Amino acid sequence: PITREEMTSVIVRLAEKIRGALLNKKDGFTDASSFAPWTAEYIAKAAGEGIVTGNPDGSFNARGNATRAEAAVMIKRFRDLLNQAPRKLEAGEYHPVYGGIIYEVDLQKMIDEAYARGEKTLTLEKGVYRLTPQGKGGHLRFVDMKDFTLDGNGSTLLYQSPGASGIHFENSENIHLKNLQTDCEKLSFYQAKITAINPEDFSIDFVVPNGYRDYFEDKSGFTDQIYIEFHEAETGDYIDANNMTFSKLEKLGNRQYRMFSATASRTKGLKVGDYIAGGHRTATGVSVNFLKSKQCALTNYTIWSGQVGLFMSGGYGDHRIDNVRLEPGPRPLGAIDDRVFSTVADAAHIQRLEVGPKIYNSRFCNMGDDGFNNYGRFYRAAERISDKEFVLATGTSLDSLFEGDTLRLYSANGDGLGDAKVASITELPNYVNKADLDVSYDANSFSAKNFYRIKLETAVKGVEPGSWITNASRNCSGFEIKNCYYGNIRSRGILIKGSDGVVEGNTIYNTGSAGILLAPEFNWMEAGFVRNVVVRNNTLIQNGDRNQGAIYVYSMLGRENRDITIEGNTIRDCAYEAMDLTCIKGLIVRNNVVESRNPEFKTAVPVLRIDKVEDAEVYGNTFPEGWTEIEVTEDTKNIVVK
């Protein structure tokens, strides 16, 4: 048995853990003197919220045992309370989700003043800091700063606008943020629970749980092409091959909706109780934005929500990420369902750095796109002037190409032509383009808009209209990804387009496509061919699809990936090929272990496929018995298999 005061106390504690402090109180029970001292406050709050009402004679009978009928009534009133939107907690209150006192202070001013005084470190008092955006530059800005550390001391930064960046570095060097966790008070994504699956019209009914943003009602950032993916109810794991957009949405009731898919295949494998998650992707809402900065760092840093986790663009780079966690955060205020989602797009999106990032001992989970993506930019030649001069076309401004940079030039078919340094760059605002340079692939497209006359220091033969050009000086080379975990990722786990890097000691679990992909993406204009990269001692579990192996090296054009080493990796439960290695000059595949894979493809698909490769060594690998082990195509030259 449980007494009435004990049950009341339990319910109020649970309500405050979910919703925050209950402020309404009601005293005046005639037998209040009989309450246990530790229960009096809880009884007053329960009465104030209408969870308990007492007896007709004005007493409460705190020491009496709660009957089944009384318990049922209290639980119903408790559930009714949970169905009400929680109030916004005020400054000075304890935040039960993040475990600290809420501060509404001008943290930007505190940082700026500390820096102006010449202080090298600002340590925060531990708490929950509610931040508003600083114009267009994020909730906290570190601009034109050098050699400064913000130590959060275990604090939480709570962003008020999910459409604005969280932390913004710009033209800064050696800025270090540590011991912090960050979240959006209004989540950047939606989450809903499936209540019915209707195969006759390819529709799914769902409800938005209490505490989660009703993304569909407020239409904030909403379009009919809103992004959707699915997660298992029991584990929160991403359900492969079910990401989609919907063709129509109907409202069925309060926080209840029906969405229609274009095909029945999009509902395959789903069940009532599974979760829908996603959002409408925008260019803003980056959790940490590194813009034209050098050697900045995050240590012991957690990201729970955002459009993109880490975005690095332009400048020297060489940023260090150590013990960073990007993963679903705690239940929002008022929620009883766990989160299954973190960021709407990539966990780490890295572009056009001189030196790629160093990412160590970190964890990236449950995001809506790639776990890691680093790249430079593809340009196209619009006109050949001579072997040392040509007209370069770009769809954007030329903000990452400078005199002295090394260009890497390719034919329109992706064949290497050579490297040369840039001697001069001249903008051609009135240039009339006569070449067909447009690139269109699925929803992605490139259209030549801006033109520049490029003069090289040395001649390169073969550049013609349509040739591809990359900037080898700003392609995120020198990256390292070591001892990290990537899990439950809709697309690729680790996507590499930079060179001179290492991917080592990582675990990649449950990705919708390749676990590790080395490839330029011409359709996205993301360069370039991968050179001198080692993929070593990684563990890959449940990776790949019918188009991409668990470890996949590829190019849509040419075969200019060079000097790739795949060694010591363990692969299990892969969907298709364990390793699909193509379009490479110089390949070593050694001492890898493939433990298991999808039995559906036991004889039809090889464990290791090598295609369009020159100069390869394959030895010391272990494959499951009875499988088609290695397929080498006729378009492969000079390969040694031991």
XYZ file of C-alpha atoms in Angstrom:
642
model
C 0.000 0.000 0.000
C 0.958 3.625 -0.495
C -0.424 6.522 1.492
C -2.178 9.469 -0.118
C 0.610 11.860 0.841
C 3.283 9.493 -0.507
C 1.526 9.078 -3.828
C 0.924 12.807 -4.101
C 4.613 13.478 -3.479
C 5.698 10.973 -6.143
C 3.375 12.472 -8.756
C 4.459 16.054 -8.051
C 8.141 15.122 -8.188
C 7.616 13.426 -11.542
C 5.604 16.361 -12.892
C 8.345 18.812 -11.904
C 11.010 16.622 -13.468
C 9.083 16.702 -16.756
C 7.669 20.258 -16.702
C 9.701 22.285 -14.241
C 8.617 23.702 -10.896
C 4.862 23.818 -10.244
C 4.101 27.339 -9.080
C 0.426 27.049 -8.230
C -0.176 26.158 -4.566
C -3.290 25.726 -2.461
C -3.288 25.385 1.318
C -6.134 25.128 3.820
C -6.764 21.435 4.428
C -8.249 21.093 7.902
C -5.888 18.271 8.878
C -2.690 19.913 7.566
C -1.060 19.490 10.994
C -1.029 15.725 10.428
C 0.993 15.926 7.200
C 4.543 14.599 7.274
C 6.702 17.751 7.083
C 8.419 16.633 3.869
C 5.068 16.127 2.054
C 3.302 19.408 2.893
C 4.830 21.336 -0.020
C 3.974 18.574 -2.505
C 0.363 18.389 -1.299
C -0.025 22.164 -1.671
C 1.330 22.040 -5.237
C -0.865 19.082 -6.172
C -3.914 20.909 -4.861
C -2.892 24.066 -6.723
C -2.657 22.156 -10.014
C -5.923 20.272 -9.439
C -4.310 16.850 -9.078
C -5.919 16.425 -5.616
C -8.993 18.104 -4.156
C -9.429 16.551 -0.709
C -12.549 15.306 1.042
C -15.950 17.051 1.334
C -15.217 17.947 4.970
C -12.082 19.866 3.954
C -9.622 17.248 5.140
C -7.004 15.435 3.028
C -6.393 12.243 5.035
C -2.692 12.268 4.193
C -1.814 9.151 6.217
C -4.626 7.034 4.757
C -3.827 4.512 2.067
C -4.696 5.546 -1.500
C -7.460 3.397 -2.948
C -7.361 2.162 -6.547
C -10.093 4.617 -7.478
C -8.231 7.544 -5.875
C -4.985 6.518 -7.572
C -6.729 6.282 -10.945
C -8.190 9.778 -10.571
C -4.839 11.264 -9.537
C -3.050 9.607 -12.464
C -5.666 10.878 -14.928
C -5.339 14.424 -13.609
C -1.558 14.068 -13.786
C -1.807 13.014 -17.451
C -4.149 15.922 -18.140
C -1.529 18.227 -16.674
C 1.141 16.735 -18.957
C -1.052 17.400 -21.982
C -0.906 21.111 -21.253
C 1.964 23.038 -22.824
C 4.635 23.658 -20.160
C 5.264 27.237 -19.191
C 8.538 28.900 -20.069
C 10.821 28.779 -17.062
C 12.079 32.113 -15.789
C 15.553 33.345 -14.936
C 16.613 32.166 -11.502
C 14.556 28.967 -11.675
C 16.052 25.494 -11.705
C 15.835 23.834 -15.127
C 15.082 20.123 -14.604
C 16.148 19.117 -18.128
C 19.646 20.588 -17.926
C 20.173 20.443 -14.165
C 21.060 24.042 -13.382
C 19.843 27.527 -12.520
C 18.727 29.620 -15.523
C 20.790 32.754 -16.161
C 19.659 35.497 -18.512
C 22.806 37.580 -18.673
C 24.594 39.278 -21.554
C 27.183 36.570 -22.040
C 28.457 38.229 -25.216
C 29.209 41.381 -23.242
C 30.980 39.353 -20.548
C 33.214 37.733 -23.187
C 33.958 40.982 -24.996
C 34.830 42.794 -21.766
C 37.077 39.976 -20.547
C 38.898 39.946 -23.879
C 39.255 43.743 -23.858
C 40.861 43.513 -20.399
C 43.469 41.156 -21.814
C 42.186 38.069 -19.997
C 43.027 34.790 -21.679
C 40.253 32.698 -20.055
C 36.697 33.321 -18.936
C 35.233 30.620 -16.676
C 31.474 30.595 -16.266
C 29.534 29.897 -13.134
C 27.865 26.567 -13.827
C 24.271 27.005 -14.943
C 21.901 27.271 -17.916
C 22.560 30.373 -20.025
C 19.605 31.432 -22.152
C 20.990 33.263 -25.206
C 19.398 35.382 -27.935
C 20.972 35.841 -31.408
C 23.552 38.591 -31.951
C 22.216 39.889 -35.264
C 23.056 37.574 -38.185
C 26.190 36.202 -36.607
C 24.937 33.650 -34.119
C 24.082 33.586 -30.422
C 27.731 34.056 -29.408
C 30.347 35.668 -31.671
C 34.114 35.369 -31.619
C 35.192 37.780 -34.360
C 38.729 39.090 -34.941
C 39.893 37.471 -31.707
C 43.027 35.531 -30.823
C 44.235 33.318 -27.974
C 41.127 33.166 -25.801
C 39.369 30.346 -23.915
C 35.760 30.104 -22.744
C 35.457 27.438 -20.035
C 31.812 26.581 -19.523
C 32.479 24.661 -16.304
C 29.722 22.200 -17.244
C 27.184 24.875 -18.250
C 24.470 24.633 -20.885
C 24.022 27.264 -23.594
C 20.346 27.370 -24.502
C 19.733 29.002 -27.886
C 16.459 30.866 -28.397
C 16.405 30.822 -32.197
C 16.894 27.459 -33.974
C 17.257 29.343 -37.270
C 20.372 31.233 -36.123
C 23.851 29.851 -35.606
C 24.935 28.988 -32.098
C 28.658 29.788 -31.879
C 30.199 31.899 -34.652
C 33.964 32.124 -35.167
C 35.146 34.569 -37.839
C 38.677 35.713 -38.683
C 39.816 34.353 -35.332
C 42.743 32.233 -34.198
C 43.279 29.864 -31.289
C 39.867 30.303 -29.679
C 39.066 27.375 -27.386
C 35.624 26.422 -26.063
C 35.449 23.650 -23.488
C 33.202 22.010 -20.895
C 29.972 23.165 -22.504
C 26.740 21.615 -23.730
C 24.363 23.335 -26.152
C 20.741 22.954 -27.173
C 17.883 24.872 -28.828
C 15.014 25.724 -26.493
C 12.766 25.518 -29.550
C 14.086 22.412 -31.279
C 15.421 22.694 -34.835
C 13.649 19.478 -35.821
C 10.318 17.774 -35.330
C 9.626 14.357 -33.832
C 6.388 12.401 -34.031
C 5.100 8.907 -33.276
C 3.356 6.663 -35.804
C -0.193 5.733 -34.763
C -1.382 3.955 -37.937
C -0.021 2.725 -41.273
C -2.517 2.676 -44.136
C -1.145 0.562 -47.028
C -4.176 1.151 -49.250
C -3.215 4.786 -49.904
C 0.460 4.773 -48.755
C -0.334 7.054 -45.831
C 0.915 7.194 -42.259
C -0.925 8.673 -39.268
C 1.150 10.223 -36.529
C 0.936 12.326 -33.396
C 3.393 14.936 -32.143
C 4.210 13.954 -28.527
C 3.878 16.425 -25.691
C 6.942 18.584 -25.225
C 7.960 18.437 -28.883
C 7.528 21.252 -31.340
C 4.434 20.924 -33.525
C 6.399 21.768 -36.641
C 3.346 21.134 -38.815
C 1.033 23.513 -36.967
C 3.254 26.593 -36.746
C 4.642 26.009 -40.291
C 7.939 27.587 -39.234
C 10.298 26.823 -42.104
C 7.731 24.400 -43.480
C 7.347 23.345 -47.120
C 5.733 20.341 -48.760
C 9.262 19.009 -49.312
C 10.022 18.834 -45.629
C 12.534 16.080 -44.935
C 11.455 12.869 -43.172
C 13.201 9.813 -41.760
C 12.154 7.008 -39.454
C 13.533 5.530 -36.213
C 12.726 2.380 -34.292
C 10.587 2.786 -31.193
C 12.654 0.475 -29.003
C 16.196 1.630 -29.820
C 15.876 4.939 -31.643
C 17.960 3.401 -34.457
C 17.612 4.839 -37.939
C 15.422 2.647 -40.183
C 17.244 2.314 -43.495
C 15.755 3.106 -46.924
C 12.686 4.892 -45.601
C 13.723 8.536 -45.844
C 11.210 10.466 -47.911
C 9.258 13.606 -48.544
C 5.483 13.510 -48.477
C 3.108 14.434 -51.279
C 0.279 15.653 -49.046
C -0.404 16.371 -45.376
C -3.769 16.334 -43.592
C -4.543 17.456 -40.057
C -6.653 14.910 -38.164
C -6.871 16.607 -34.768
C -4.848 18.294 -32.057
C -1.188 17.452 -32.853
C -2.435 14.572 -35.053
C -1.720 14.299 -38.785
C -1.761 12.016 -41.805
C 0.953 12.162 -44.462
C 0.839 10.547 -47.875
C 3.835 8.992 -49.610
C 4.355 8.540 -53.319
C 5.018 4.788 -53.078
C 4.243 1.836 -50.835
C 7.950 1.032 -50.462
C 8.348 4.041 -48.204
C 6.191 2.437 -45.527
C 7.891 -0.972 -45.672
C 9.370 -2.134 -42.385
C 7.571 0.444 -40.259
C 5.274 -0.302 -37.338
C 2.981 1.597 -35.022
C 5.032 3.260 -32.293
C 8.067 3.992 -34.489
C 9.174 7.605 -34.702
C 9.211 10.110 -37.533
C 11.889 12.794 -37.343
C 13.365 15.451 -39.586
C 12.984 19.050 -40.574
C 13.292 21.639 -43.304
C 16.949 22.266 -44.090
C 18.215 25.828 -44.179
C 21.631 27.437 -44.549
C 21.411 28.824 -41.028
C 21.071 27.182 -37.645
C 24.648 25.841 -37.515
C 25.599 24.879 -33.993
C 29.273 25.897 -34.333
C 30.366 27.934 -37.347
C 34.110 28.271 -38.091
C 34.446 30.966 -40.778
C 37.886 31.958 -42.112
C 39.512 31.083 -38.805
C 42.651 29.248 -37.708
C 43.368 26.531 -35.143
C 40.262 26.949 -33.015
C 39.186 24.096 -30.744
C 36.282 22.412 -28.996
C 36.957 20.108 -26.038
C 34.423 18.293 -23.834
C 31.662 19.906 -25.831
C 28.143 18.539 -26.470
C 25.664 19.480 -29.228
C 22.058 18.327 -28.845
C 20.229 20.163 -31.632
C 20.859 22.225 -34.757
C 20.605 22.320 -38.530
C 24.295 21.351 -38.876
C 26.638 20.420 -36.040
C 30.046 21.756 -37.096
C 30.477 23.955 -40.164
C 33.983 24.995 -41.209
C 34.501 27.188 -44.252
C 37.444 29.068 -45.710
C 40.709 30.244 -44.232
C 43.563 28.222 -42.802
C 41.516 25.812 -40.693
C 43.449 23.133 -38.781
C 40.765 23.161 -36.080
C 40.827 20.556 -33.300
C 37.740 18.673 -32.126
C 38.329 16.490 -29.064
C 35.708 14.631 -27.017
C 32.820 16.329 -28.757
C 29.408 14.656 -28.623
C 26.681 15.339 -31.151
C 23.735 13.172 -30.199
C 20.047 13.274 -29.231
C 19.662 15.402 -26.144
C 17.534 14.940 -23.030
C 13.760 14.959 -23.188
C 12.469 18.491 -23.790
C 10.508 20.236 -21.083
C 7.097 18.599 -20.868
C 8.065 15.446 -22.806
C 8.002 11.800 -21.781
C 9.350 10.474 -25.115
C 13.115 10.250 -25.627
C 14.661 12.189 -28.481
C 15.761 10.171 -31.520
C 17.290 12.995 -33.592
C 20.142 15.507 -33.299
C 20.874 17.631 -36.391
C 18.789 17.947 -39.543
C 21.820 17.809 -41.848
C 25.520 16.868 -41.469
C 27.243 16.402 -38.144
C 30.393 18.021 -39.602
C 30.443 19.883 -42.914
C 33.964 21.044 -43.822
C 34.854 23.034 -46.942
C 37.703 24.946 -48.564
C 40.231 24.898 -45.711
C 43.975 24.985 -46.265
C 44.356 22.357 -43.540
C 41.625 19.918 -42.585
C 40.395 19.402 -39.007
C 41.694 16.972 -36.403
C 38.762 15.092 -34.878
C 39.505 12.773 -31.947
C 37.570 10.709 -29.386
C 34.203 12.110 -30.405
C 30.686 10.761 -30.935
C 28.273 11.735 -33.731
C 24.820 10.116 -33.771
C 21.330 10.316 -35.265
C 21.729 13.087 -37.790
C 19.793 13.592 -41.019
C 22.718 13.483 -43.441
C 26.446 12.646 -43.445
C 28.468 12.183 -40.289
C 31.525 13.913 -41.800
C 32.035 15.598 -45.173
C 35.157 17.515 -46.239
C 35.801 19.006 -49.661
C 37.031 21.811 -51.869
C 35.217 23.318 -54.815
C 35.001 22.325 -58.461
C 35.214 25.047 -61.111
C 34.866 24.678 -64.882
C 36.829 26.102 -67.785
C 34.672 28.244 -70.082
C 37.354 29.057 -72.667
C 40.962 28.180 -73.457
C 43.145 31.203 -74.218
C 46.538 29.459 -74.210
C 48.341 26.667 -72.353
C 48.896 29.163 -69.526
C 45.586 31.056 -69.606
C 41.892 30.190 -69.559
C 38.525 31.564 -68.440
C 37.257 29.979 -65.229
C 33.522 29.742 -64.505
C 31.909 29.431 -61.096
C 28.354 29.429 -59.854
C 29.305 31.528 -56.810
C 31.828 34.199 -55.933
C 35.502 33.276 -56.182
C 36.187 33.597 -52.461
C 38.537 30.631 -52.069
C 41.031 31.015 -54.909
C 44.067 33.272 -54.585
C 47.263 34.040 -56.439
C 49.876 31.462 -55.475
C 47.337 28.659 -54.953
C 47.904 25.398 -56.802
C 45.231 24.412 -59.298
C 44.662 20.781 -60.256
C 43.213 20.510 -63.746
C 41.211 17.717 -65.382
C 39.594 17.116 -68.749
C 35.823 17.182 -69.138
C 35.947 13.385 -68.681
C 37.885 13.641 -65.422
C 41.347 12.693 -66.741
C 44.257 14.446 -65.026
C 45.995 17.194 -67.018
C 48.438 18.502 -64.417
C 48.994 21.005 -61.611
C 50.065 24.645 -61.788
C 50.194 27.680 -59.524
C 48.005 30.713 -60.134
C 49.959 33.744 -61.336
C 47.034 36.165 -61.629
C 43.227 36.373 -61.412
C 41.158 38.938 -63.332
C 37.392 39.230 -62.972
C 35.428 39.377 -66.246
C 32.083 41.014 -65.340
C 30.966 41.376 -68.991
C 32.062 37.970 -70.230
C 29.621 36.230 -72.576
C 29.697 32.491 -72.018
C 29.349 30.274 -75.099
C 30.154 26.913 -73.535
C 27.629 24.475 -72.097
C 28.874 24.174 -68.536
C 25.700 23.452 -66.618
C 25.617 20.381 -64.395
C 22.309 18.846 -63.326
C 21.875 15.785 -61.145
C 18.705 14.981 -59.215
C 17.817 18.148 -57.296
C 21.364 19.564 -57.552
C 22.483 21.898 -60.306
C 25.381 24.139 -61.279
C 24.977 27.116 -63.547
C 27.933 29.272 -64.610
C 27.373 32.814 -63.337
C 30.761 34.445 -62.692
C 33.857 34.381 -64.891
C 37.565 35.045 -64.267
C 40.666 35.055 -66.437
C 43.261 32.784 -64.864
C 46.958 32.981 -65.730
C 49.160 30.072 -64.625
C 52.836 30.183 -63.705
C 53.506 27.107 -65.843
C 51.739 25.723 -68.900
C 49.201 22.895 -68.721
C 48.102 21.330 -71.986
C 44.610 20.067 -72.670
C 42.443 22.615 -70.865
C 39.290 23.113 -72.943
C 35.719 24.339 -72.344
C 34.176 21.936 -69.843
C 37.436 21.013 -68.119
C 37.219 20.576 -64.353
C 39.423 22.597 -61.996
C 40.040 22.257 -58.272
C 42.125 24.267 -55.833
C 44.554 21.770 -54.321
C 45.698 24.404 -51.803
C 42.257 24.658 -50.171
C 40.850 21.155 -50.187
C 40.883 20.302 -46.447
C 44.036 18.211 -46.795
C 45.854 16.961 -43.711
C 42.678 15.926 -41.887
C 42.601 13.267 -39.167
C 39.586 11.359 -37.824
C 40.614 9.028 -35.018
C 38.853 6.977 -32.347
C 35.382 8.376 -33.006
C 31.920 6.804 -33.105
C 29.459 7.503 -35.928
C 26.034 5.917 -35.570
C 22.468 5.948 -36.933
C 23.188 8.136 -39.923
C 20.792 8.522 -42.822
C 23.516 8.868 -45.444
C 27.293 8.288 -45.317
C 29.220 7.890 -42.090
C 32.511 9.482 -43.168
C 32.760 11.122 -46.621
C 36.248 12.160 -47.744
C 37.122 14.417 -50.679
C 40.322 15.878 -49.208
C 43.806 14.406 -49.412
C 46.769 13.513 -47.188
C 44.633 12.271 -44.317
C 43.924 9.400 -41.954
C 40.668 7.706 -40.911
C 41.668 5.424 -38.047
C 40.203 3.528 -35.112
C 36.613 4.655 -35.635
C 33.353 2.734 -35.270
C 30.689 3.394 -37.896
C 27.274 1.874 -37.130
C 24.019 1.721 -39.113
C 24.404 4.095 -42.034
C 21.965 4.407 -44.916
C 24.805 4.356 -47.453
C 28.555 3.728 -47.251
C 30.185 3.663 -43.859
C 33.330 5.267 -45.315
C 33.244 6.869 -48.767
C 36.225 8.364 -50.614
C 34.977 10.185 -53.710
C 34.592 13.553 -55.435
C 30.985 14.566 -56.037
C 30.725 16.367 -59.360
C 26.956 16.654 -59.001
C 27.439 18.800 -55.881
C 30.534 20.562 -57.340
C 32.420 19.264 -54.301
C 36.072 18.453 -54.990
C 38.227 16.617 -55.359
C 39.786 13.319 -56.207
C 41.203 11.698 -53.064
C 44.973 11.272 -52.748
C 47.215 9.708 -50.138
C 44.562 8.655 -47.628
C 44.797 5.770 -45.145
C 41.662 3.996 -43.845
C 42.947 1.877 -40.969
C 41.648 -0.216 -38.047
C 38.033 0.928 -38.257
C 35.004 -1.183 -37.315
C 32.033 -0.950 -39.665
C 28.648 -2.459 -38.714
C 25.486 -2.422 -40.857
C 26.755 -0.140 -43.608
C 26.263 0.207 -47.350
C 23.407 -0.258 -49.802
C 22.884 -1.594 -53.324
C 24.948 1.258 -54.749
C 27.708 1.677 -52.166
C 29.847 -0.819 -50.282
C 30.574 -0.513 -46.576
C 33.932 0.974 -47.645
C 33.523 2.632 -51.020
C 36.003 4.464 -53.261
C 34.491 5.924 -56.411
C 34.364 8.680 -58.992
C 31.613 9.627 -61.420
C 34.291 10.737 -63.910
C 37.872 9.612 -64.479
C 40.011 7.478 -62.218
C 42.191 10.017 -60.468
C 41.840 8.851 -56.844
C 45.433 7.989 -55.941
C 47.478 6.143 -53.344
C 44.712 4.755 -51.142
C 45.432 2.270 -48.338
C 42.629 0.170 -46.794
C 44.053 -1.896 -43.936
C 43.148 -3.627 -40.679
C 39.433 -2.824 -40.854
C 36.686 -5.094 -39.483
C 33.377 -5.234 -41.361
C 30.253 -7.030 -40.234
C 26.600 -7.197 -41.310
C 27.187 -5.074 -44.404
C 24.281 -4.708 -46.809
C 26.128 -5.360 -50.075
C 29.856 -5.407 -50.946
C 32.098 -5.082 -47.923
C 34.587 -3.103 -50.020
C 33.871 -1.598 -53.441
C 37.060 0.083 -54.653
C 37.047 1.841 -58.009
C 38.719 4.586 -60.063
C 42.085 4.464 -58.269
C 45.740 4.689 -59.260
C 47.755 3.042 -56.490
C 45.777 0.862 -54.055
C 46.728 -1.331 -51.077
C 44.099 -3.591 -49.462
C 45.549 -5.643 -46.618
C 44.712 -7.398 -43.347
C 40.998 -6.525 -43.407
C 38.474 -8.901 -41.813
C 34.944 -9.305 -43.146
C 33.010 -11.189 -40.474
C 29.486 -11.253 -41.899
C 27.160 -9.665 -44.413
C 23.626 -9.808 -45.766
C 23.000 -13.484 -46.701
C 20.660 -12.426 -49.500
C 23.695 -11.635 -51.665
C 25.935 -14.584 -50.741
C 26.740 -15.655 -54.303
C 25.552 -12.716 -56.376
C 27.814 -10.043 -54.944
C 31.541 -10.251 -54.138
C 32.914 -9.355 -50.726
C 35.600 -7.223 -52.390
C 35.158 -5.604 -55.793
C 38.020 -3.873 -57.617
C 37.182 -1.930 -60.773
C 39.024 0.636 -62.919
C 42.125 0.376 -60.734
C 45.784 0.615 -61.721
C 48.607 -0.770 -59.564
C 46.980 -2.625 -56.677
C 48.171 -5.031 -53.976
C 45.630 -7.208 -52.146
C 46.828 -9.539 -49.381
C 46.248 -10.823 -45.861
C 42.480 -10.270 -45.920
C 39.966 -12.648 -44.267
C 36.552 -13.296 -45.768
C 33.641 -15.568 -44.696
C 33.816 -19.080 -46.106
C 31.521 -19.900 -48.994
C 31.222 -16.369 -50.300
C 32.272 -14.952 -53.641
C 35.381 -13.272 -52.307
C 37.028 -10.996 -54.878
C 35.882 -9.653 -58.216
C 38.463 -7.906 -60.386
C 37.113 -6.367 -63.582
C 38.872 -6.452 -66.949
C 39.310 -2.687 -66.688
C 41.871 -3.148 -63.898
C 45.617 -3.150 -64.602
C 48.635 -4.456 -62.726
C 47.028 -6.029 -59.665
C 48.677 -8.527 -57.315
C 46.412 -10.721 -55.150
C 48.078 -12.881 -52.464
